[in-house]
PDB file of N, CA and C in Angstrom:
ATOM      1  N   UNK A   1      -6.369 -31.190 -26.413  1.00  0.00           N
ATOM      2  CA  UNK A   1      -6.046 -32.069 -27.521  1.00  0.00           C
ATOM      3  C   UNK A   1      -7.336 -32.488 -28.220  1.00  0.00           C
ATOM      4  N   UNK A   2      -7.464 -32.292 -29.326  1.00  0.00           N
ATOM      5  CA  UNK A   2      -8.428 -32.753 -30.022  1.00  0.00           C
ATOM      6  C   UNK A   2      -8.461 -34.381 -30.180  1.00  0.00           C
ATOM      7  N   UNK A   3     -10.095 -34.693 -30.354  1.00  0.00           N
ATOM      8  CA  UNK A   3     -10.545 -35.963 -30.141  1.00  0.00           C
ATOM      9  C   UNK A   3     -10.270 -36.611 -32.366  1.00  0.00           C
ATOM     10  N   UNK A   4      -9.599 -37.725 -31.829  1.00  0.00           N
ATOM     11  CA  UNK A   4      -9.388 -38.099 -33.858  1.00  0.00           C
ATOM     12  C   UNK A   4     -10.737 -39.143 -33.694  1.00  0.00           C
ATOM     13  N   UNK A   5     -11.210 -38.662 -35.005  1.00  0.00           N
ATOM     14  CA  UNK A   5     -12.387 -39.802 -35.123  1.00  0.00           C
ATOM     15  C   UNK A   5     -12.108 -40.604 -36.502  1.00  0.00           C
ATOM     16  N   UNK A   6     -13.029 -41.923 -36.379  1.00  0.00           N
ATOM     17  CA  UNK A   6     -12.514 -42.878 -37.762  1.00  0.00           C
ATOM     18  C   UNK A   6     -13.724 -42.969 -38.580  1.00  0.00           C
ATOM     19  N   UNK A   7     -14.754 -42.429 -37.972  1.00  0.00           N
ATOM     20  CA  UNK A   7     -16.070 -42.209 -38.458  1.00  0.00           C
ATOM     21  C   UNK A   7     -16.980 -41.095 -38.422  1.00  0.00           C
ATOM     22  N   UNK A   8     -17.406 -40.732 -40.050  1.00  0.00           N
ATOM     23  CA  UNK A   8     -18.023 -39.589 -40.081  1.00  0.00           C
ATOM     24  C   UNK A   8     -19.018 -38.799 -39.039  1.00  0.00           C
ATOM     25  N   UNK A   9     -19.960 -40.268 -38.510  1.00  0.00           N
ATOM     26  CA  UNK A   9     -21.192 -39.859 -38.152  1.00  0.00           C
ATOM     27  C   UNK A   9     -20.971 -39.920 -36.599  1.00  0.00           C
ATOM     28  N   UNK A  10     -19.989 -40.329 -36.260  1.00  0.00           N
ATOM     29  CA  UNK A  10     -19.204 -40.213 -34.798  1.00  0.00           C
ATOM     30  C   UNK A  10     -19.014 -38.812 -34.536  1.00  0.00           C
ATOM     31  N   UNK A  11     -18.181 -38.279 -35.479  1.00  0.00           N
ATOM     32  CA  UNK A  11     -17.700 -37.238 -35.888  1.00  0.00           C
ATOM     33  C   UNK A  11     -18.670 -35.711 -35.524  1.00  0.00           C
ATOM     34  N   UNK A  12     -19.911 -36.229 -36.618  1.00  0.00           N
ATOM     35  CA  UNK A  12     -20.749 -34.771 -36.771  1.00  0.00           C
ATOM     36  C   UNK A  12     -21.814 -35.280 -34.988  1.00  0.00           C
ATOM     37  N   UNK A  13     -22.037 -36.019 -35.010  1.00  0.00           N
ATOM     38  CA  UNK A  13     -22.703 -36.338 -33.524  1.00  0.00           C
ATOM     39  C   UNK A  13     -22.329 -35.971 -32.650  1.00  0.00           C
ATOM     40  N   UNK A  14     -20.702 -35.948 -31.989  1.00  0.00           N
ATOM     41  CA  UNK A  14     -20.476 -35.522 -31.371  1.00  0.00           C
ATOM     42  C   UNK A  14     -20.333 -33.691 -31.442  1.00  0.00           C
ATOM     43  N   UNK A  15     -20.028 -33.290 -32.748  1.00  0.00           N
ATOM     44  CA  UNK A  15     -20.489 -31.723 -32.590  1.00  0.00           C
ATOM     45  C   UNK A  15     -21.923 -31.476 -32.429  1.00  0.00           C
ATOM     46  N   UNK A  16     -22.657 -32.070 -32.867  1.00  0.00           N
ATOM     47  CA  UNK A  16     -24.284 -31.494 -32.773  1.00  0.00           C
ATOM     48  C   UNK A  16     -24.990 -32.815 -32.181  1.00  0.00           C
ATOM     49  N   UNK A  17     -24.609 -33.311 -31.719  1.00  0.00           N
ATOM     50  CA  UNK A  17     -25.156 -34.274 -30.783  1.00  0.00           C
ATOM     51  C   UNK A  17     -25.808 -33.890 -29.046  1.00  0.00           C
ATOM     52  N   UNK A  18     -26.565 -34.478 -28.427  1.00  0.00           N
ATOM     53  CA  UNK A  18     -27.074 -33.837 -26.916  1.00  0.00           C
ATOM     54  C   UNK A  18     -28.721 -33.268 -27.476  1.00  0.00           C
ATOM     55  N   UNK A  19     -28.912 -32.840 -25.863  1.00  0.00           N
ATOM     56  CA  UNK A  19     -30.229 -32.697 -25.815  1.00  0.00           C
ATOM     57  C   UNK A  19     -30.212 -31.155 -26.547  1.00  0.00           C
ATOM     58  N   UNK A  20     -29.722 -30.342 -26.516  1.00  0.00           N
ATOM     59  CA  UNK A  20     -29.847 -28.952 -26.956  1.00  0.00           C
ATOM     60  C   UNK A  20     -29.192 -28.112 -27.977  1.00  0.00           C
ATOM     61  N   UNK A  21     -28.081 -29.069 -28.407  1.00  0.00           N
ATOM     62  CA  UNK A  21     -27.249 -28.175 -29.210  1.00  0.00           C
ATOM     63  C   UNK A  21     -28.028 -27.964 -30.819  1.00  0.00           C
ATOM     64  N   UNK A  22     -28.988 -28.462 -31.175  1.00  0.00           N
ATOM     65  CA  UNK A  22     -30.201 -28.548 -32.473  1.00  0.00           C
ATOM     66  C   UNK A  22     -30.648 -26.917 -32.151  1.00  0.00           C
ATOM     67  N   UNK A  23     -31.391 -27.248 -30.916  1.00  0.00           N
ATOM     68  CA  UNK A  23     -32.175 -26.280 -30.904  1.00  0.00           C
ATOM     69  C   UNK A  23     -31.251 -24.967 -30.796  1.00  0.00           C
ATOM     70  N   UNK A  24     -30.546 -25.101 -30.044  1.00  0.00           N
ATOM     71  CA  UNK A  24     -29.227 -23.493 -30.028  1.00  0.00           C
ATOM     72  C   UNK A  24     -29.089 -23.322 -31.809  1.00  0.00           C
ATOM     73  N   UNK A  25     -29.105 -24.216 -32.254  1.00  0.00           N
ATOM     74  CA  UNK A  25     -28.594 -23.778 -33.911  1.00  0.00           C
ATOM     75  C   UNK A  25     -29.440 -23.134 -34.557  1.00  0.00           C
ATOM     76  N   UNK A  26     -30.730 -24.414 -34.580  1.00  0.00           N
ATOM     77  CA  UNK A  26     -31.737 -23.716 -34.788  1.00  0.00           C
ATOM     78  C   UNK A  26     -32.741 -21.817 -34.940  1.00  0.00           C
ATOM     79  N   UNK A  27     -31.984 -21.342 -33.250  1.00  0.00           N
ATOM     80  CA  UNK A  27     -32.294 -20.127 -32.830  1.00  0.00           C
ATOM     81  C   UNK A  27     -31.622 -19.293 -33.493  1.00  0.00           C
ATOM     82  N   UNK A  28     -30.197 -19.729 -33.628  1.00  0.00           N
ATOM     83  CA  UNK A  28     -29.215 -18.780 -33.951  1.00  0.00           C
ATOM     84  C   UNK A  28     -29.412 -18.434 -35.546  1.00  0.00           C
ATOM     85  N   UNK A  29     -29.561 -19.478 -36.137  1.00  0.00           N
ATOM     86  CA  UNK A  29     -30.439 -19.301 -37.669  1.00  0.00           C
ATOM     87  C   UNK A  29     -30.694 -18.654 -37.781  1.00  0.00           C
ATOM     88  N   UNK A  30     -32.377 -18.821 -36.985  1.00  0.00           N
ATOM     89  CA  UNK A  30     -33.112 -17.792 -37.234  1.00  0.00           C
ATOM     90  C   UNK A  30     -33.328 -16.772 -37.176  1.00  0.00           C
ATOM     91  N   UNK A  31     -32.423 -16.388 -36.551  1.00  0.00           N
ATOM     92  CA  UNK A  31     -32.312 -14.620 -35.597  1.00  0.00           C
ATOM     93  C   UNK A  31     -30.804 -14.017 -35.979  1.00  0.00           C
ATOM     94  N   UNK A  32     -30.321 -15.063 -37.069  1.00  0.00           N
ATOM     95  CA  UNK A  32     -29.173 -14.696 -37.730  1.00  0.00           C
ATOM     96  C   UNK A  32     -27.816 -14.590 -36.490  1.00  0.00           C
ATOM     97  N   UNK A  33     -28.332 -13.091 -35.928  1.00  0.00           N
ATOM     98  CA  UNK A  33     -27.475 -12.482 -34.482  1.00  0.00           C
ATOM     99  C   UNK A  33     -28.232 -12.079 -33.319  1.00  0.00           C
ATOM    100  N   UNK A  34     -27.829 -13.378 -32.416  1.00  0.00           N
ATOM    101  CA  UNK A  34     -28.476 -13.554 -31.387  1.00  0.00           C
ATOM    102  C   UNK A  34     -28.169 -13.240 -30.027  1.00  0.00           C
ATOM    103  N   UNK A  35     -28.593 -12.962 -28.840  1.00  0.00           N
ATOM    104  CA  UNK A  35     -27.611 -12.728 -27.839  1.00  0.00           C
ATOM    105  C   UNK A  35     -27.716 -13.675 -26.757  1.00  0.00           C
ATOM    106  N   UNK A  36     -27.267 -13.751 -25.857  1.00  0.00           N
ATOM    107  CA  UNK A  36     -27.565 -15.230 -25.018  1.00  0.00           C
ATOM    108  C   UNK A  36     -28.587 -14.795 -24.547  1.00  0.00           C
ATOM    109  N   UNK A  37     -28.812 -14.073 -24.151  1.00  0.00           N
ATOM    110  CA  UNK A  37     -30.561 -13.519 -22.803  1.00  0.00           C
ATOM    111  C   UNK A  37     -31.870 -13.755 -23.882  1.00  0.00           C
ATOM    112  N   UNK A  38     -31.184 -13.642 -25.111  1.00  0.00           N
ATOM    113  CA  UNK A  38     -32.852 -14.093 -25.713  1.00  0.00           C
ATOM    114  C   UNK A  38     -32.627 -15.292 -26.708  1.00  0.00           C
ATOM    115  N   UNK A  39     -31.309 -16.126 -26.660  1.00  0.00           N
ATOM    116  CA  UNK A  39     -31.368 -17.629 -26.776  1.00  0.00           C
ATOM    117  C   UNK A  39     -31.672 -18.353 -25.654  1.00  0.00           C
ATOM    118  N   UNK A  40     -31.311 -18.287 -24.311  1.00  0.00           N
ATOM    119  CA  UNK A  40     -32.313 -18.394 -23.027  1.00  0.00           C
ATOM    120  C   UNK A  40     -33.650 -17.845 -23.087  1.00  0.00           C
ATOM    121  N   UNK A  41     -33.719 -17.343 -24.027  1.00  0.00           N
ATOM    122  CA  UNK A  41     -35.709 -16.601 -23.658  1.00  0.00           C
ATOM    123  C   UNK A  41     -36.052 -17.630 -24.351  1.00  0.00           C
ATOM    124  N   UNK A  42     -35.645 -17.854 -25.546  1.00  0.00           N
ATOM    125  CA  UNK A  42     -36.478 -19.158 -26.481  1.00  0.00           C
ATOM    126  C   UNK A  42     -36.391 -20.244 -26.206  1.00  0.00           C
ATOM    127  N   UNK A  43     -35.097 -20.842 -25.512  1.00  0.00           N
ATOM    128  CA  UNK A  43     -35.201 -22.050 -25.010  1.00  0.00           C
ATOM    129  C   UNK A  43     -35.547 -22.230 -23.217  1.00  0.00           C
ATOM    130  N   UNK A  44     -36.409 -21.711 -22.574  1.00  0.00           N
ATOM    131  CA  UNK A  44     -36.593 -21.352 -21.344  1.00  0.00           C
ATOM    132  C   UNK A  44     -36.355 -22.562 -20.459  1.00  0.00           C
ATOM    133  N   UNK A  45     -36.434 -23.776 -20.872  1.00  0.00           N
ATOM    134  CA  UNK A  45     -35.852 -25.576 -20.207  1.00  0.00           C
ATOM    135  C   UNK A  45     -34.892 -25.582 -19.904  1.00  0.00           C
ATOM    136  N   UNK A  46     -33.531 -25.063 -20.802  1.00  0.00           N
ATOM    137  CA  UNK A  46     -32.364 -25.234 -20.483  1.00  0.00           C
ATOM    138  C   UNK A  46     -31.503 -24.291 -19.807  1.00  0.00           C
ATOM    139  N   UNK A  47     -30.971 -24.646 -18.503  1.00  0.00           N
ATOM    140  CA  UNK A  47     -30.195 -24.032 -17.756  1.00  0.00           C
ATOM    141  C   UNK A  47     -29.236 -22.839 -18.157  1.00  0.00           C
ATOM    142  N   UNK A  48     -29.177 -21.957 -17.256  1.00  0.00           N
ATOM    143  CA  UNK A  48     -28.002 -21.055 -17.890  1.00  0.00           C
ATOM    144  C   UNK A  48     -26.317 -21.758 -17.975  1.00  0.00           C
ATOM    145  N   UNK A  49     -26.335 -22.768 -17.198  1.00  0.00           N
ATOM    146  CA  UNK A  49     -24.722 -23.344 -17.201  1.00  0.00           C
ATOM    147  C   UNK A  49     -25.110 -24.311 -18.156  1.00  0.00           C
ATOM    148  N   UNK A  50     -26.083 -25.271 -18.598  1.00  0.00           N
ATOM    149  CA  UNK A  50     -25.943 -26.241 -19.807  1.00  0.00           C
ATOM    150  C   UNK A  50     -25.923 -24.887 -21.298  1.00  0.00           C
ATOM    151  N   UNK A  51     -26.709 -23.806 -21.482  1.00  0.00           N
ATOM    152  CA  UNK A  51     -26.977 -23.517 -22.142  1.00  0.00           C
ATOM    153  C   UNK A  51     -25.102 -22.465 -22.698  1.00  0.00           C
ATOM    154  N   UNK A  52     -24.520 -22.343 -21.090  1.00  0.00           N
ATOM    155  CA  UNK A  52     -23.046 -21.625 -21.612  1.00  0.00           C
ATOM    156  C   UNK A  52     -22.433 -22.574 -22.047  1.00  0.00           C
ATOM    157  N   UNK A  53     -22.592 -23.882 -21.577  1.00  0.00           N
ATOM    158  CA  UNK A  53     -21.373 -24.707 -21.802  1.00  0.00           C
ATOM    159  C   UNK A  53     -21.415 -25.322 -23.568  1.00  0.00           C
ATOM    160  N   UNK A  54     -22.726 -25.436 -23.542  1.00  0.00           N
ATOM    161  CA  UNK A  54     -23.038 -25.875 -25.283  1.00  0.00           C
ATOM    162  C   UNK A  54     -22.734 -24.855 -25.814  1.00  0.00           C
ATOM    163  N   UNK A  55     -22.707 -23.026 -25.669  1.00  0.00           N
ATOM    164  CA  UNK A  55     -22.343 -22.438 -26.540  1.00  0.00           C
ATOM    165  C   UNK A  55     -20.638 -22.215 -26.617  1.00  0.00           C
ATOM    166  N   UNK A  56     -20.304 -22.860 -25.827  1.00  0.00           N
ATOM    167  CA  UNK A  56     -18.737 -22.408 -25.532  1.00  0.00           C
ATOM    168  C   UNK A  56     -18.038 -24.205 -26.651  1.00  0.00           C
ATOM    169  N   UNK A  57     -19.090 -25.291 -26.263  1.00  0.00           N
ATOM    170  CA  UNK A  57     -18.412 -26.277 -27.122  1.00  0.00           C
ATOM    171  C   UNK A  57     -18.642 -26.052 -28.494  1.00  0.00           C
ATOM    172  N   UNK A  58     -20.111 -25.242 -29.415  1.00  0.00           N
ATOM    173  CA  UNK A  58     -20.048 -25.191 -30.444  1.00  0.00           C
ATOM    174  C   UNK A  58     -19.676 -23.944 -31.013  1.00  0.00           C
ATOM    175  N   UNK A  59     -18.679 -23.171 -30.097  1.00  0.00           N
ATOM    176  CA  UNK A  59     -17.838 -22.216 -29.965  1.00  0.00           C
ATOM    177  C   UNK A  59     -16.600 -22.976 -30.406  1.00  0.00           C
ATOM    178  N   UNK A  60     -15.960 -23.254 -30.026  1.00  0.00           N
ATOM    179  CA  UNK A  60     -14.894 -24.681 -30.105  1.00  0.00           C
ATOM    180  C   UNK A  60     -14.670 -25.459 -31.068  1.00  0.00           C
ATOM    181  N   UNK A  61     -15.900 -25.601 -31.540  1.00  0.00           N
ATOM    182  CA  UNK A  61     -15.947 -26.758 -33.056  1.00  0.00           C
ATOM    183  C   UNK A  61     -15.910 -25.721 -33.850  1.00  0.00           C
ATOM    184  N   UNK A  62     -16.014 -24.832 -34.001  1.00  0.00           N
ATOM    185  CA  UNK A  62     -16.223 -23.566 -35.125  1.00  0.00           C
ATOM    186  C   UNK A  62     -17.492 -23.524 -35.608  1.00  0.00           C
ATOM    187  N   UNK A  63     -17.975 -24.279 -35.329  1.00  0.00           N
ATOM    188  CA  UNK A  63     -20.184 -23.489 -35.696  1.00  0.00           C
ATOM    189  C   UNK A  63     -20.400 -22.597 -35.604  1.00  0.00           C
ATOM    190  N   UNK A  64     -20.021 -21.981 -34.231  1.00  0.00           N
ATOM    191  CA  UNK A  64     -20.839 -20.303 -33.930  1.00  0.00           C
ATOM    192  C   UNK A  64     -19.826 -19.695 -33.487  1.00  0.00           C
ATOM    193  N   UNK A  65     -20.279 -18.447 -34.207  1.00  0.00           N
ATOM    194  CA  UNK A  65     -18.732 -17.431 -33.763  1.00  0.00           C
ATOM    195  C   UNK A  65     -19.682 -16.238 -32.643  1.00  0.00           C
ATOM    196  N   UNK A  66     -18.923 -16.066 -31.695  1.00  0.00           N
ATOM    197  CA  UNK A  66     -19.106 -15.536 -30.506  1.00  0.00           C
ATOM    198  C   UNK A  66     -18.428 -13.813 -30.354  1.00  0.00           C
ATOM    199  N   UNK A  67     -19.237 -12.981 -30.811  1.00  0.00           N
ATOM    200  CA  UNK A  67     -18.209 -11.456 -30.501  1.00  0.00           C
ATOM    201  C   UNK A  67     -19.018 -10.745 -29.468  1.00  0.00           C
ATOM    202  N   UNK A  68     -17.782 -10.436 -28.774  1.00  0.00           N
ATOM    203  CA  UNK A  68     -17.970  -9.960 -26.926  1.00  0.00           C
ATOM    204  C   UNK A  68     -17.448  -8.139 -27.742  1.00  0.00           C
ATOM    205  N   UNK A  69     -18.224  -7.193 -27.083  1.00  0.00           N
ATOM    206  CA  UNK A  69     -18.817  -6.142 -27.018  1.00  0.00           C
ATOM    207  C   UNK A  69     -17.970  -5.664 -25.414  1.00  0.00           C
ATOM    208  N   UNK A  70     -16.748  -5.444 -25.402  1.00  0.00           N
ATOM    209  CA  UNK A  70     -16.031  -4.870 -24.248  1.00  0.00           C
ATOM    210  C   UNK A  70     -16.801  -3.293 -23.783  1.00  0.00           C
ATOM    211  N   UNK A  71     -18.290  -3.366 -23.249  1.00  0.00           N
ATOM    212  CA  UNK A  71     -18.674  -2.499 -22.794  1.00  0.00           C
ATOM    213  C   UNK A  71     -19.269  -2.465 -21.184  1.00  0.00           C
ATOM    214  N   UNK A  72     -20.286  -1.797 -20.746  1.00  0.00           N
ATOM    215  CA  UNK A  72     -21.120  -1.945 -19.820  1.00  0.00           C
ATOM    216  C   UNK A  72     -22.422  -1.464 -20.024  1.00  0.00           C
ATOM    217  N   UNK A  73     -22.955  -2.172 -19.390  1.00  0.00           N
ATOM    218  CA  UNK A  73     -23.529  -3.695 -19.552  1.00  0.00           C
ATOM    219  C   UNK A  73     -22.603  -4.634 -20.047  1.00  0.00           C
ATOM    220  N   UNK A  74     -22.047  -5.953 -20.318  1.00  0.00           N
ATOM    221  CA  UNK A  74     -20.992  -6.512 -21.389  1.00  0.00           C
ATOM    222  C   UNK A  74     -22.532  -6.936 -22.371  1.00  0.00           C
ATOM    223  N   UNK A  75     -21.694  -7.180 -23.503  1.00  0.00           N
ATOM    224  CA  UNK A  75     -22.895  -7.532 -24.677  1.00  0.00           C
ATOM    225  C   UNK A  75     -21.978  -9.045 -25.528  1.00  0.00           C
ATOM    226  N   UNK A  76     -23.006  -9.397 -25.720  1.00  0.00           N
ATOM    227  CA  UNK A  76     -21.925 -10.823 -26.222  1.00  0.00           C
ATOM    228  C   UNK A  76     -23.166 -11.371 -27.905  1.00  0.00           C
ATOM    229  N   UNK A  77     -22.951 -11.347 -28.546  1.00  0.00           N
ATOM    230  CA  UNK A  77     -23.559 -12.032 -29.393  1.00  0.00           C
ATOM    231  C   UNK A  77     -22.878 -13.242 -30.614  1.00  0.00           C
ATOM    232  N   UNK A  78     -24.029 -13.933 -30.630  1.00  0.00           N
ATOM    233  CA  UNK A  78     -23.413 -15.033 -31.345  1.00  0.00           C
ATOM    234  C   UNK A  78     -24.617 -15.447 -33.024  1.00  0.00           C
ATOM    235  N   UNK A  79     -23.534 -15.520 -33.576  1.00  0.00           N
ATOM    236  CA  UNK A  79     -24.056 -15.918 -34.900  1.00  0.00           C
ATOM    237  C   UNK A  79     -22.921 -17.224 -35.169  1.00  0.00           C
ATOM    238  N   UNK A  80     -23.878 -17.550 -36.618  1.00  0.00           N
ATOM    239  CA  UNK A  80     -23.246 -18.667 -37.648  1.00  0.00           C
ATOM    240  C   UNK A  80     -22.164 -19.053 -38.335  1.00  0.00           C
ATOM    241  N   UNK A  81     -20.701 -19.845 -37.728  1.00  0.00           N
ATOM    242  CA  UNK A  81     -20.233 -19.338 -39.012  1.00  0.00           C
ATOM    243  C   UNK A  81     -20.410 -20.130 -40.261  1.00  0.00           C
ATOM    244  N   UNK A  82     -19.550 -19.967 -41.593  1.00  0.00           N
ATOM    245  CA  UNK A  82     -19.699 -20.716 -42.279  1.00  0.00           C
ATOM    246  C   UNK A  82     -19.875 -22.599 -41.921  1.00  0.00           C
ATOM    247  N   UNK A  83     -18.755 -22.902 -41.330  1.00  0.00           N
ATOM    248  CA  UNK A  83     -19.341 -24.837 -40.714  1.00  0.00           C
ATOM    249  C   UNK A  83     -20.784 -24.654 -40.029  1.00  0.00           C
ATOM    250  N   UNK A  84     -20.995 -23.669 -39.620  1.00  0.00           N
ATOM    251  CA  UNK A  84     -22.651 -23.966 -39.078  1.00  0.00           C
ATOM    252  C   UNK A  84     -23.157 -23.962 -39.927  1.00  0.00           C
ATOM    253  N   UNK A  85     -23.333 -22.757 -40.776  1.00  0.00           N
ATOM    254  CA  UNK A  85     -24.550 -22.635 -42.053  1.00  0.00           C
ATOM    255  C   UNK A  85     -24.223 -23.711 -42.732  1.00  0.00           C
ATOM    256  N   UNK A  86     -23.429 -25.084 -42.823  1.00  0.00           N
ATOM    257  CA  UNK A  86     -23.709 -26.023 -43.774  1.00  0.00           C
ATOM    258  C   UNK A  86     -24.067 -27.180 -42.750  1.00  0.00           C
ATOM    259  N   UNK A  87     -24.272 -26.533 -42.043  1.00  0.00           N
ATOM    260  CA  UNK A  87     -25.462 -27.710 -40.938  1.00  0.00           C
ATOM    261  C   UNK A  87     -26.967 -27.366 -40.586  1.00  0.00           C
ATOM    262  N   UNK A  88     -27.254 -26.184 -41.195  1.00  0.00           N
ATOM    263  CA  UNK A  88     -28.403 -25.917 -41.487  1.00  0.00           C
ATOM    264  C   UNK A  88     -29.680 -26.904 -42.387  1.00  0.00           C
ATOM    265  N   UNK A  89     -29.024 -27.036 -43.315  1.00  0.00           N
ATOM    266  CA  UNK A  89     -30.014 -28.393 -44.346  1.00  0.00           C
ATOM    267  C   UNK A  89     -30.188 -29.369 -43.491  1.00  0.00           C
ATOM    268  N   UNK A  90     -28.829 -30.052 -42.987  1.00  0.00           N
ATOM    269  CA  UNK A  90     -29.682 -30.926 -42.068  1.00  0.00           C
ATOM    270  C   UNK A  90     -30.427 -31.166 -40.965  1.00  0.00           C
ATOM    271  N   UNK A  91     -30.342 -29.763 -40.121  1.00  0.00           N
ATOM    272  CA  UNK A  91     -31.417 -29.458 -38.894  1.00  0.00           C
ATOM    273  C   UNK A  91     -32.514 -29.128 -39.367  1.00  0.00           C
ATOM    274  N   UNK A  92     -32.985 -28.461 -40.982  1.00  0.00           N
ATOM    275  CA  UNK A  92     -33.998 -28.228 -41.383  1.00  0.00           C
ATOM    276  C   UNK A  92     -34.625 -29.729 -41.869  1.00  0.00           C
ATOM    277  N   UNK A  93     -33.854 -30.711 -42.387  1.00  0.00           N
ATOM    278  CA  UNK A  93     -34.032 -32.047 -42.589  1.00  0.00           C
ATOM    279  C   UNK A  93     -34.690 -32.935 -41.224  1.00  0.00           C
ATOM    280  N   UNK A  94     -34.016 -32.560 -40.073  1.00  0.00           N
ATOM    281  CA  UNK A  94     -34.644 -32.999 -38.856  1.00  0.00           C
ATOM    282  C   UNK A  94     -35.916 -32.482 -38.518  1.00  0.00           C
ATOM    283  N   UNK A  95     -36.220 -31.151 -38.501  1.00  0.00           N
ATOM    284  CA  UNK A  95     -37.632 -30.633 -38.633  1.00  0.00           C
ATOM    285  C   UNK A  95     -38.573 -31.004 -39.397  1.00  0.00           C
ATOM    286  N   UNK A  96     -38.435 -31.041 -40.293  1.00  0.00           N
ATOM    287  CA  UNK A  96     -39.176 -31.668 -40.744  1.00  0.00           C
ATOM    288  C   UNK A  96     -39.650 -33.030 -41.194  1.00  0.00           C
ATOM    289  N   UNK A  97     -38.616 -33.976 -40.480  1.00  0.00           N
ATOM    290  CA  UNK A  97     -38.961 -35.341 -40.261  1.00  0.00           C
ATOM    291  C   UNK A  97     -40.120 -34.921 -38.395  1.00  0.00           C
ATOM    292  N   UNK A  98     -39.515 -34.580 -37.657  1.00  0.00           N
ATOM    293  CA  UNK A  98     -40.094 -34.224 -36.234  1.00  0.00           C
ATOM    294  C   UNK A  98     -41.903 -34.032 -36.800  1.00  0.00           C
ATOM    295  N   UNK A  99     -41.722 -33.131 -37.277  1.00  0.00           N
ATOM    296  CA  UNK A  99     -43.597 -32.522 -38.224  1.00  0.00           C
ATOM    297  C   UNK A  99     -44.170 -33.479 -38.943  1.00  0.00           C
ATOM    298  N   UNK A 100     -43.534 -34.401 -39.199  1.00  0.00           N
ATOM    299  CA  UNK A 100     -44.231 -35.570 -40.356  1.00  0.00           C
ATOM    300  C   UNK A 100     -44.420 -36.482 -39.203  1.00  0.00           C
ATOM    301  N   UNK A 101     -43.725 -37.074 -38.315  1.00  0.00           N
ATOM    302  CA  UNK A 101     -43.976 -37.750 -37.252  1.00  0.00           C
ATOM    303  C   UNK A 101     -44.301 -37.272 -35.606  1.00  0.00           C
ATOM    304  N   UNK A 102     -44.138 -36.486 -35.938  1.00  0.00           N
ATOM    305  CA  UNK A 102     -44.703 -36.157 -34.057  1.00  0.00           C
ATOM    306  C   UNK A 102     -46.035 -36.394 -34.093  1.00  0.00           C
ATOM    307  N   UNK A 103     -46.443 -37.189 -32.665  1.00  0.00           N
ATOM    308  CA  UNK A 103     -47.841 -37.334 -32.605  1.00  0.00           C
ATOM    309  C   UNK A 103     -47.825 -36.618 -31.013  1.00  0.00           C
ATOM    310  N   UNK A 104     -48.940 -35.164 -31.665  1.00  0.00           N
ATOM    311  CA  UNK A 104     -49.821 -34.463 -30.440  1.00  0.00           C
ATOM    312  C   UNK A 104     -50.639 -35.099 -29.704  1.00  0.00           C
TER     313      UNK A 104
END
């Protein structure tokens, strides 16, 4: 059952809210089509079970669309869909607040 919210920013927080789900977006951006073994290569901190379970929730919200490759080896890759790419401006908006304020 889906969660009803009464507030926007409740709303988008809880889809892209947490310690990792930025940076998963982030990757997937950039690499357009990504596969999990080298969205785990770039984010090397986060676990393989935090890192399935965030792609399976912003699997869920419709951000990232997920196509499984019924072969061997199995192959699974994940890209953007449209609701992600309009969450792009604002993760690029977060970056570059992070660069104006991070102190090395």
């Amino acid at each position: 059952m889906a969660t009803k919210f009464n507030c926007p920013i409740r709303y988008a927080l809880d889809i892209i809210g947490g310690r990792w789900k930025i940076i998963i977006l982030w990757n997937i951006n950039k690499y357009k089509i990504i596969r999990y073994g080298e969205i785990k290569k770039r984010i090397p901190e986060i676990s393989h079970k935090v890192l399935s379970q965030q792609l399976k929730e912003l699997e869920s919200d419709g951000i990232v669309y997920r196509n499984e490759y019924y072969e061997i080896p199995p192959k699974v890759e994940y890209s953007l869909t449209d609701k992600g790419h309009s969450l792009i401006p604002i993760v690029e908006i977060i970056n570059e607040w992070g660069q104006k304020n991070m102190s090395c």
